[in-house]
Coordinates of C-alpha atoms in Angstrom, one line a residue:
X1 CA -19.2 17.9 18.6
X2 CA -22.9 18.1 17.4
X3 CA -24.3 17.4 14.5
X4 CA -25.2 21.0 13.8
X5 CA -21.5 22.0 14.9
X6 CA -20.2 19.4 12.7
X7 CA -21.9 20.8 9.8
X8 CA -21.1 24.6 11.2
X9 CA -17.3 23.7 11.3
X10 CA -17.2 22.6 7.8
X11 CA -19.1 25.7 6.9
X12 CA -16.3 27.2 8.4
X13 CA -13.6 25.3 6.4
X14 CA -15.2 26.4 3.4
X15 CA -15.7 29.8 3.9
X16 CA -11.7 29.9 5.6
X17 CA -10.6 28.4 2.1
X18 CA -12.0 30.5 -0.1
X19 CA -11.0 33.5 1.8
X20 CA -7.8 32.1 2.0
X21 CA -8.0 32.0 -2.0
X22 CA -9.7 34.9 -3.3
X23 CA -10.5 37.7 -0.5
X24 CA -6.8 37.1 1.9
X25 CA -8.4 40.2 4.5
X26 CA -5.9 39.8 6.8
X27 CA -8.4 40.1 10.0
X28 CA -10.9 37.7 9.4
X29 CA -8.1 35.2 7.9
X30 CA -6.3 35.3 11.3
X31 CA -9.7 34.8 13.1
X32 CA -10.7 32.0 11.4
X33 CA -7.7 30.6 11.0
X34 CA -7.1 30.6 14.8
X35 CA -10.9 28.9 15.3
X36 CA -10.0 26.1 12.5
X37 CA -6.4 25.5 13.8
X38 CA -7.8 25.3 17.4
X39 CA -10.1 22.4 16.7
X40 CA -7.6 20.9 13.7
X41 CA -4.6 20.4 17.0
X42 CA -6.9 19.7 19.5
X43 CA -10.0 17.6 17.7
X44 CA -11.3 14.3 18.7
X45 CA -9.5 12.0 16.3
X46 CA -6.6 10.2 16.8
X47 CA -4.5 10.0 13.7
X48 CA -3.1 6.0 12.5
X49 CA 0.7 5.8 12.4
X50 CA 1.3 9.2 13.3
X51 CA 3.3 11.5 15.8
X52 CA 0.4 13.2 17.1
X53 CA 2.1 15.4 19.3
X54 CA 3.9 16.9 16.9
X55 CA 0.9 16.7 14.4
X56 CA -1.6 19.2 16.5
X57 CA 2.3 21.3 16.6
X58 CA 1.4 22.4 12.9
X59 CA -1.6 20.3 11.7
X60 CA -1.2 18.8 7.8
X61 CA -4.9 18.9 6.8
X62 CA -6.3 18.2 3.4
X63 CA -9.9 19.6 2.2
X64 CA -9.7 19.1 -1.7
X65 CA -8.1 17.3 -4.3
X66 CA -7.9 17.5 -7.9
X67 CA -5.1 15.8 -10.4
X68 CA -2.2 15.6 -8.7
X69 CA -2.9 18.4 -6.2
X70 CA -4.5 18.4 -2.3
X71 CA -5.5 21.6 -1.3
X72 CA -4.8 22.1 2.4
X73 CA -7.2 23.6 5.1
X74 CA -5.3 27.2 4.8
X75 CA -5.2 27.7 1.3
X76 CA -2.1 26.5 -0.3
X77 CA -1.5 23.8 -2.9
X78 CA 0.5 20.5 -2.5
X79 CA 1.6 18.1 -4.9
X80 CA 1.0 14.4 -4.1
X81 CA 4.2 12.7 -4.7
X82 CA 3.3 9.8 -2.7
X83 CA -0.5 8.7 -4.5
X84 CA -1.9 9.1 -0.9
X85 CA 0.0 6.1 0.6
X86 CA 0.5 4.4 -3.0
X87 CA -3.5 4.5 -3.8
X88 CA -4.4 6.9 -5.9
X89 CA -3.3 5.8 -9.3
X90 CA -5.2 7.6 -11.8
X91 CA -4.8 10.5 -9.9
X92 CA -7.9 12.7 -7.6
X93 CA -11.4 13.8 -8.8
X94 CA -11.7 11.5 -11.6
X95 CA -15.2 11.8 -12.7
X96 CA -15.7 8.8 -14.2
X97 CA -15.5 7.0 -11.0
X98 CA -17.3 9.4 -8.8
X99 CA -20.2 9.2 -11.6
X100 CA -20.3 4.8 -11.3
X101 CA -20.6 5.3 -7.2
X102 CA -23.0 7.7 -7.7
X103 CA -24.8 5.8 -9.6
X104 CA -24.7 3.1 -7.9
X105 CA -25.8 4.2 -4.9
X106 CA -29.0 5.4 -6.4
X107 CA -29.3 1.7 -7.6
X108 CA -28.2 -0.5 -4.7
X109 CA -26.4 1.2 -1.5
X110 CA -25.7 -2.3 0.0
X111 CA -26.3 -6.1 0.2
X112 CA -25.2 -9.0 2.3
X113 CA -22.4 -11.1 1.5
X114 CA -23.5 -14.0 3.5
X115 CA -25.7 -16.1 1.7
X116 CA -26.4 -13.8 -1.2
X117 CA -24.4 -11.2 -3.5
X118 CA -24.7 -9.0 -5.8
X119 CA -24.0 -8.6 -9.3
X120 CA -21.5 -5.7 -8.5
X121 CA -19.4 -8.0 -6.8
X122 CA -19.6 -10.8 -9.7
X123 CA -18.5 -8.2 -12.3
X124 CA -15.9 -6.7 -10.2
X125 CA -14.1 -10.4 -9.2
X126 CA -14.2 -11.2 -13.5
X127 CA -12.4 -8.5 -14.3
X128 CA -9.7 -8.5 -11.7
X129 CA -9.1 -12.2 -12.5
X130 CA -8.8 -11.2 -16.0
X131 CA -5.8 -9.3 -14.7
X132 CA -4.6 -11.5 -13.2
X133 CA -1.4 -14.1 -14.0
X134 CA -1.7 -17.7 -14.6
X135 CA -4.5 -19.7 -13.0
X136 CA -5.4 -17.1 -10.6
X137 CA -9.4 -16.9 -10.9
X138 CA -11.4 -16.9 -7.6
X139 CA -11.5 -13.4 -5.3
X140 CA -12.5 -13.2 -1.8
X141 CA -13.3 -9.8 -1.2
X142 CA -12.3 -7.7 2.1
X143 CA -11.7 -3.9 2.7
X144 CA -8.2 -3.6 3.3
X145 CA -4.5 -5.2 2.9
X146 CA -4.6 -5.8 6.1
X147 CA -7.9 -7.9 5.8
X148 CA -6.6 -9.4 2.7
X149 CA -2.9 -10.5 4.3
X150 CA -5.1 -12.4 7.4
X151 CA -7.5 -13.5 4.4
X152 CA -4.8 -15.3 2.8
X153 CA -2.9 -16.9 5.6
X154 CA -6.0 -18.8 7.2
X155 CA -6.8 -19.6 3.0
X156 CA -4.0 -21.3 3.1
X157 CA -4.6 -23.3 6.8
X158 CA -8.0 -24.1 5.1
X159 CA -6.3 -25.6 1.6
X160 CA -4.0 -27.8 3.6
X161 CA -6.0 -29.5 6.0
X162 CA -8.5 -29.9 3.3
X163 CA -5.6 -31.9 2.1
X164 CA -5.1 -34.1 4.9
X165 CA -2.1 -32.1 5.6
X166 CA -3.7 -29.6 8.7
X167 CA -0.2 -30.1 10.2
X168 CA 0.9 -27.6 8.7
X169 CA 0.5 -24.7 10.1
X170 CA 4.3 -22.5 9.7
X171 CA 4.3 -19.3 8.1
X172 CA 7.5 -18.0 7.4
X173 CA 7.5 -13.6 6.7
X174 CA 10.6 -12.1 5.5
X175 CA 12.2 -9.1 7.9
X176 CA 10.9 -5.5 7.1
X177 CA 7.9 -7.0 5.3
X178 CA 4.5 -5.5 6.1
X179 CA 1.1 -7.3 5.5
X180 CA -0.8 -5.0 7.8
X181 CA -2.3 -4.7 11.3
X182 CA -4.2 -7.5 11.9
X183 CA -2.8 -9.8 14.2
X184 CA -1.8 -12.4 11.3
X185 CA -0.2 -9.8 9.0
X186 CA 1.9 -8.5 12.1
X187 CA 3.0 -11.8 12.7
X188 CA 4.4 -12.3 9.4
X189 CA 5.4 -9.2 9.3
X190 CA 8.8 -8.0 9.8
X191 CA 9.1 -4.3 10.9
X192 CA 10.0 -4.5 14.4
X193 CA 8.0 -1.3 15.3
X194 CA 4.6 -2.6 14.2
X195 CA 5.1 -5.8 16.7
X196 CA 6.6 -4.3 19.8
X197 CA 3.7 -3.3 21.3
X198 CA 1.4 -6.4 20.1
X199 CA 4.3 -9.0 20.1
X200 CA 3.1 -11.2 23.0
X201 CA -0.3 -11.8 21.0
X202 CA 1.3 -12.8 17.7
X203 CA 1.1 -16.0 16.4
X204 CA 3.6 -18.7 17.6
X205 CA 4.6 -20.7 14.7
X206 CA 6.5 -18.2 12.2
X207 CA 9.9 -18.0 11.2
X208 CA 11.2 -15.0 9.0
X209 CA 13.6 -14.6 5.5
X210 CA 16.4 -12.6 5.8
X211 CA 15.9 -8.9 4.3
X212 CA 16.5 -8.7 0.7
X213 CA 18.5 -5.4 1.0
X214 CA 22.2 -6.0 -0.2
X215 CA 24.4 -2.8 1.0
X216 CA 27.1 -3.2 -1.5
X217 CA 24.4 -2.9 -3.8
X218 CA 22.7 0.1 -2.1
X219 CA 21.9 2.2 -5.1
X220 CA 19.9 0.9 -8.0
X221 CA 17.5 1.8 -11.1
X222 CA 15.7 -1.1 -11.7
X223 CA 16.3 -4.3 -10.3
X224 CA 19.7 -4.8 -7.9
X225 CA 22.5 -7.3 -8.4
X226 CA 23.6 -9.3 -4.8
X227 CA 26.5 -10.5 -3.6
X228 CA 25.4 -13.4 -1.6
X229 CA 22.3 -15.8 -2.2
X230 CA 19.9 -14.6 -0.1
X231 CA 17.8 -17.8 0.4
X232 CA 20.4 -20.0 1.2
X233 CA 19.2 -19.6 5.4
X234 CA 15.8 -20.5 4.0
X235 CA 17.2 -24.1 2.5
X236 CA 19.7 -24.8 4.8
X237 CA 18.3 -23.2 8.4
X238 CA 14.6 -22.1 7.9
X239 CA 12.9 -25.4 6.5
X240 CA 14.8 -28.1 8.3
X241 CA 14.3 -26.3 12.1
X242 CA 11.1 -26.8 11.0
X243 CA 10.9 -29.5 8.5
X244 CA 9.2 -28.7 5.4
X245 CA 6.2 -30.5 6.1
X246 CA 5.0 -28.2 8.6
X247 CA 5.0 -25.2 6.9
X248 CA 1.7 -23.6 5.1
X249 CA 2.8 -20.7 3.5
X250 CA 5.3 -18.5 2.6
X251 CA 4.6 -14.7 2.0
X252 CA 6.3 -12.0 0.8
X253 CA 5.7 -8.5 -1.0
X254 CA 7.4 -8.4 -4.4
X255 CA 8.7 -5.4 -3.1
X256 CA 9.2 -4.3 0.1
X257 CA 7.2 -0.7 -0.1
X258 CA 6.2 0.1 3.2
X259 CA 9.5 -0.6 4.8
X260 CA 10.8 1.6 2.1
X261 CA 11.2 0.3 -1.7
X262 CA 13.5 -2.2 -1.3
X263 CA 13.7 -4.5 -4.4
X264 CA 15.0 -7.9 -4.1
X265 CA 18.0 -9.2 -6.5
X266 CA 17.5 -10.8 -10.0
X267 CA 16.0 -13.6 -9.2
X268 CA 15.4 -13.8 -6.1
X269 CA 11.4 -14.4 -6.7
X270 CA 11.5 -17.2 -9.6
X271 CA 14.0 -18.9 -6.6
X272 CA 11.5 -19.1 -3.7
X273 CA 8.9 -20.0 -6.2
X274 CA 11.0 -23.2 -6.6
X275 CA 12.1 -23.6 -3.6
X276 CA 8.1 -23.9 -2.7
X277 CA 6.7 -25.8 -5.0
X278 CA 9.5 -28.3 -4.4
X279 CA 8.1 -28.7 -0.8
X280 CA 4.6 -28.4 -1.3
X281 CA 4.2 -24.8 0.3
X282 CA 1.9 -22.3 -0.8
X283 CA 3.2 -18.7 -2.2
X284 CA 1.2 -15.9 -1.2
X285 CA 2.6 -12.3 -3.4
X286 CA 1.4 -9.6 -1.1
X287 CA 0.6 -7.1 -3.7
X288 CA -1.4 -4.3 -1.9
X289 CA 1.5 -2.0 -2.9
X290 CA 2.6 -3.5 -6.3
X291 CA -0.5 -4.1 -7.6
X292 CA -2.8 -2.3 -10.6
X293 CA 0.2 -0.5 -12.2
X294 CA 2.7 0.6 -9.7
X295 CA 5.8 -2.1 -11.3
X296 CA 4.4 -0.8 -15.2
X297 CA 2.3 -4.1 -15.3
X298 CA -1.1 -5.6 -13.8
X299 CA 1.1 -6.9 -10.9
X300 CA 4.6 -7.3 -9.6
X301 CA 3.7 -11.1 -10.6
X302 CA 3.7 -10.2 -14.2
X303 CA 6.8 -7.9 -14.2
X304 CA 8.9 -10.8 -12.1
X305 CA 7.6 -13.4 -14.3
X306 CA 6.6 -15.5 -11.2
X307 CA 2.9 -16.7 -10.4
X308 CA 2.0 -17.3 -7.1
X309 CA -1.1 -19.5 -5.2
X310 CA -2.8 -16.4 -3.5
X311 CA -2.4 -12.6 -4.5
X312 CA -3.4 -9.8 -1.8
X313 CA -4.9 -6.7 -3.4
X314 CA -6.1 -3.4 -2.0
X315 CA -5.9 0.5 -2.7
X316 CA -5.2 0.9 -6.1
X317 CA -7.8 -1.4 -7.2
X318 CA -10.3 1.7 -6.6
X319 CA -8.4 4.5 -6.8
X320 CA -8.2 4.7 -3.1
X321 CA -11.8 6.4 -3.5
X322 CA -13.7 3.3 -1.7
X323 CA -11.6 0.8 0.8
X324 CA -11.4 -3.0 -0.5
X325 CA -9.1 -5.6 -0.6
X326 CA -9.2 -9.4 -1.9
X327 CA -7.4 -12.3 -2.3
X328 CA -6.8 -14.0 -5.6
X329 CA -6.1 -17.7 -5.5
X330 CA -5.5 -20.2 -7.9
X331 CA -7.9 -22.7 -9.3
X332 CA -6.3 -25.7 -7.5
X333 CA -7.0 -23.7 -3.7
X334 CA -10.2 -23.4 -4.4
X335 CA -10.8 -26.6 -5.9
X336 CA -9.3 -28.2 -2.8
X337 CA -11.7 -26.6 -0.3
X338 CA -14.5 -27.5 -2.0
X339 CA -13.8 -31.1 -2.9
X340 CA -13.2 -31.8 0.7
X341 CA -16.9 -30.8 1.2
X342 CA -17.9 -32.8 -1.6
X343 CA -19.5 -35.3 0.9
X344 CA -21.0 -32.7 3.2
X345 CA -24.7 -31.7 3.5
X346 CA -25.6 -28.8 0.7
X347 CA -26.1 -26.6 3.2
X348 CA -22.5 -26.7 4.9
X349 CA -20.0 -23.5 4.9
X350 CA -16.8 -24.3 2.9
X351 CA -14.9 -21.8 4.1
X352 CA -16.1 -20.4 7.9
X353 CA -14.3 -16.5 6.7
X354 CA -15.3 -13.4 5.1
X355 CA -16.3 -9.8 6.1
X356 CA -19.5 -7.5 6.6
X357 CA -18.8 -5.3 3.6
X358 CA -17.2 -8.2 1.2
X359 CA -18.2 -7.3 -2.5
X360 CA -19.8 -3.9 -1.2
X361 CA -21.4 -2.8 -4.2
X362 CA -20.6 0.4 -4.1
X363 CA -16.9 -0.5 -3.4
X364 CA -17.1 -2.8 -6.1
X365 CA -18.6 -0.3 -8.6
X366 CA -15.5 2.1 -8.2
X367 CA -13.3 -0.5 -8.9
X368 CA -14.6 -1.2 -12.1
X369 CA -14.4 2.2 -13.0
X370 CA -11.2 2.5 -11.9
X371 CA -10.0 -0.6 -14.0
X372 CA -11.9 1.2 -16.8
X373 CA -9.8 4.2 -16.9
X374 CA -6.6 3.0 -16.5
X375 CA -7.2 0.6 -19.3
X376 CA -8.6 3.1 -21.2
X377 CA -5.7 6.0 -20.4
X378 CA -3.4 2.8 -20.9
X379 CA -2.2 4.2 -17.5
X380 CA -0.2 0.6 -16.9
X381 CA 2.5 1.6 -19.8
X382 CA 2.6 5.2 -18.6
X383 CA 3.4 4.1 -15.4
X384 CA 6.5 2.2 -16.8
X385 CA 7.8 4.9 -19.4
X386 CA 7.5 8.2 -16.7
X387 CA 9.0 6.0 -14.0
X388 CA 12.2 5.6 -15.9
X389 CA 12.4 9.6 -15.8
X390 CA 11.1 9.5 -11.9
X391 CA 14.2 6.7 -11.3
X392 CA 16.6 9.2 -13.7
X393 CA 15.8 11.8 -11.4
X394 CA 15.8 10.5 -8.0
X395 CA 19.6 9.3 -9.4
X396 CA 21.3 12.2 -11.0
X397 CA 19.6 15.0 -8.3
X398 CA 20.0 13.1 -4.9
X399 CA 23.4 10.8 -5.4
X400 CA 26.0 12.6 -4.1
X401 CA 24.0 14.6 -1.1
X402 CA 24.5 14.8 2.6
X403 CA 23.8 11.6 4.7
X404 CA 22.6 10.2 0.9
X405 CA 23.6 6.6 1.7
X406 CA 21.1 4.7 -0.4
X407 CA 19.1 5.5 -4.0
X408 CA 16.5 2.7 -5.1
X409 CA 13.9 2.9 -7.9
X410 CA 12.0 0.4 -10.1
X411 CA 8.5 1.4 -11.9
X412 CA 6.9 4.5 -10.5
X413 CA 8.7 4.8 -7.1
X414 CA 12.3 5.0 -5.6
X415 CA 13.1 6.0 -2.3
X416 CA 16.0 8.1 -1.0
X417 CA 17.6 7.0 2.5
X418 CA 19.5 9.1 5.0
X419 CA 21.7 8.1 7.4
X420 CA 20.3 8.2 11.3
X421 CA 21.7 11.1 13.5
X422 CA 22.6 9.4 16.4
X423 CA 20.0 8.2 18.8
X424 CA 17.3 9.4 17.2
X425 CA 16.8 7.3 14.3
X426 CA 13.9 8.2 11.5
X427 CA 13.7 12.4 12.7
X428 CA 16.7 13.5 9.9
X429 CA 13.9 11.8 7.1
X430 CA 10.7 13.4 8.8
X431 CA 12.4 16.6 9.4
X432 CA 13.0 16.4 5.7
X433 CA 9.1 15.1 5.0
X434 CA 7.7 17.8 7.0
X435 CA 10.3 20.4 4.6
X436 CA 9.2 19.1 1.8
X437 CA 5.4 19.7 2.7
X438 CA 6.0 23.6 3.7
X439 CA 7.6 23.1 0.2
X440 CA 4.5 22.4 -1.7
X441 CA 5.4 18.3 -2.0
X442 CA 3.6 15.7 -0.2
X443 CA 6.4 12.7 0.3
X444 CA 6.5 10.0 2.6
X445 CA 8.9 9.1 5.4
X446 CA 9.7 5.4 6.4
X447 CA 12.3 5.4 8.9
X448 CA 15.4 7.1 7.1
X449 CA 13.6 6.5 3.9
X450 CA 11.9 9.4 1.9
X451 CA 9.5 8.2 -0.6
X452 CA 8.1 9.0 -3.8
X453 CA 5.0 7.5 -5.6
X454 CA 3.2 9.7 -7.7
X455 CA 0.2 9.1 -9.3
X456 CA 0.7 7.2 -12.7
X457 CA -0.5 10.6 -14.5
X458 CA 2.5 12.4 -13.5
X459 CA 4.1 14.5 -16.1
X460 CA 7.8 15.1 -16.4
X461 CA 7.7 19.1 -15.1
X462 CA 5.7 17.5 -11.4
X463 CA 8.6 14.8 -11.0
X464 CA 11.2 17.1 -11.3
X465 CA 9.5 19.9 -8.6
X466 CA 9.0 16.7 -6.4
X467 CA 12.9 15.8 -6.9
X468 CA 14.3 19.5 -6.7
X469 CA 12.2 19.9 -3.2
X470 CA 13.3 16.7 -2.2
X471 CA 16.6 17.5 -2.9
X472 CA 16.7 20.9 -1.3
X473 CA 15.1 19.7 1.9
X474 CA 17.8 17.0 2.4
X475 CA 20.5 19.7 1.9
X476 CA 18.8 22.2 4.4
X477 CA 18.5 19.5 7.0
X478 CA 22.4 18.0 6.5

């Protein structure tokens, strides 16, 4: 498509939408919506993580948000129980970051990280560290999880051999973890679909936890008691097949979000901390989901109590307005790179890693503004005191429901899980996601797993429209 039929199309769209909203003629609805329908099924892109035959079936297209509300390419309003894939904390259209990018794009679009910065960038990485627990206190800035997850692992390569420990190169994932797409965070990562394809690229040295998930203990509102110690296999199997020494880095999400909310047991994360600073390996907290509000704290770190050596941020940090991502690290990583330069010429690179569009400024302004407001709309403690009624709920409207095998909530999510009609695992919860989204709510499904995530500016009438349509849709699809 042209430029000129680009900017025709979303003339189009426009026009469609407010037809659609004020004027409803049935003939020129059906015409247009046949035109925008036609290039919606059949259009050039080719959607991430998605069924996309089934997608250009009955296309799911957004053209406006506002609150807690997308408004959809034909006209109807849908509630975004899922913060657009756990991002969108403060919820949509919130002017006072949409003024600070404007702003600063009228002041600087963009500078170089290499070499020079910008004083974005500097502002941005002092208050994020001000967030953040313990000793954490130096950011590398990326534009993703996924740039963060491979950001950290090959921090941590470069702490130990700075060392004079560059043996040790193990990095040991949990199952069902997710830390991306990159070919590092796959690695690590532990859901089986996102390294199938990829798997004969993925690095060779990495060895994986057991999954945190206790079935006896499959339904839970707040954090889940376990039966059996679930890190014995990393103390009695994991570190001596490969011997403690060798190993970099362990890395883990507080919880597991993408694989579906799965919260480990009381303390489960105070335990590995202990277990790896008794060995001398590095703790990485993948907190690109549990981060900037989503446990009722800054970061799952400060609601477990547990400080790790590297912290992986992304989407909330801007409201999911502008991509970035970072890694926080503690003083002593940092300290560690640099001393082993201490001898080198001035002009040497430390660290030989970073991205074109590291402390972007523009990116860099929205997260300010975004820390802004939710400090301001003390959006942190909201999160906490409305996700009790979200994990209330989830509890006393789903328990009890068809194929209802599992119920799990902590802070502002929970997740209900289905059981799998057999041989064809994952299509009971997207039959149920795709009901729900006829329904007006926007949930998300992860395998048998349906999802909710709302926006930390939720109100208690939204949470229970998202449960009753959740509810319903699992009924109609038992």
């Amino acid at each position: 498509m042209t430029v000129e039929g680009t900017a025709e199309f979303a003339g189009w769209v426009d026009q469609f939408v407010w037809l659609m909203i004020n004027l409803r003629p049935r003939n020129i609805i059906q015409s247009k919506f046949a035109m925008v329908y036609q290039n919606f099924s059949q259009g050039a892109q080719w959607l991430p993580f998605t069924p996309n035959r089934s997608f250009g079936q009955d296309p799911r297209v957004f053209v406006a948000a506002d609150g807690m509300y997308f408004t959809t390419y034909d006209g109807r309003r849908v509630i975004d129980g899922i913060s657009s894939l756990w991002c969108v904390g403060a919820g949509h259209n919130r002017r006072e970051i949409n003024e600070a990018i404007k702003h600063q794009l009228d002041t600087l679009d963009y500078s170089t990280a290499f070499n020079a910065s910008n004083d974005r960038a500097f502002e941005a990485a002092e208050r994020i560290t001000a967030l953040a627990p313990g000793d954490l206190n130096k950011v590398l800035f990326c534009s993703s999880g996924s740039e963060a997850a491979d950001t950290s692992l090959k921090m941590a390569l470069a702490y130990h051999r700075a060392r004079g420990e560059g043996h040790r190169t193990v990095f040991i994932g949990r199952e069902r973890g997710y830390h991306g797409v990159g070919f590092g965070g796959m690695s690590v990562g532990g859901i089986p679909a996102n390294r199938k394809m990829f798997g004969s690229a993925l690095l060779p040295r990495v060895d994986h936890l057991s999954f945190t998930h206790d079935p006896a203990h499959a339904y839970y509102n707040g954090e889940p008691e376990s039966d059996h110690d679930l890190l014995v296999e990393l103390e009695q199997r994991i570190l001596p097949l490969h011997d403690p020494s060798n190993v970099a880095a362990i890395i883990v999400e507080p919880v597991a979000g993408s694989a579906g909310w799965y919260v480990p047991p009381k303390g489960y994360l105070k335990r590995l901390r202990e277990i790896c600073d008794r060995h001398g390996i590095l703790l990485i907290f993948d907190e690109v989901i549990t981060g900037f509000g989503r446990m009722g704290t800054a970061f799952g770190a400060d609601f477990y109590g547990v400080v790790p050596d590297m912290l992986n941020f992304a989407k909330c940090v801007t409201n999911g307005v502008i991509p970035m991502g970072g890694v926080i690290c503690r003083q002593s990583v940092y300290d560690a790179v640099m001393d082993a330069h201490a001898n080198s010429p001035a002009h040497a690179i430390e660290l030989f890693h970073g991205y074109t569009y590291s402390g972007h400024p523009v990116a860099c302004a929205a997260a300010i503004a975004t820390l802004n407001v939710l400090r301001d709309e003390e959006l942190f403690q909201r999160a906490a005191q409305i996700g009790k009624l979200l994990g209330d709920a989830m509890h006393n409207r789903l328990k009890g429901l068809p194929h209802v095998i599992s119920i799990r909530t902590l802070g502002l999510a929970g997740a209900v899980e289905l059981s799998s009609l057999p041989g064809l695992v994952g299509k009971r919860a997207y039959d149920v996601y795709l009901e729900c989204f006829q329904q007006g709510v926007l949930v998300r499904s992860a395998g048998e797993n349906l999802v909710l995530a709302p926006a930390y500016i939720v109100n208690a009438e939204q949470i229970a429209q998202m449960v009753d349509v959740l509810a319903g849709a699992i009924r109609k699809h038992a």
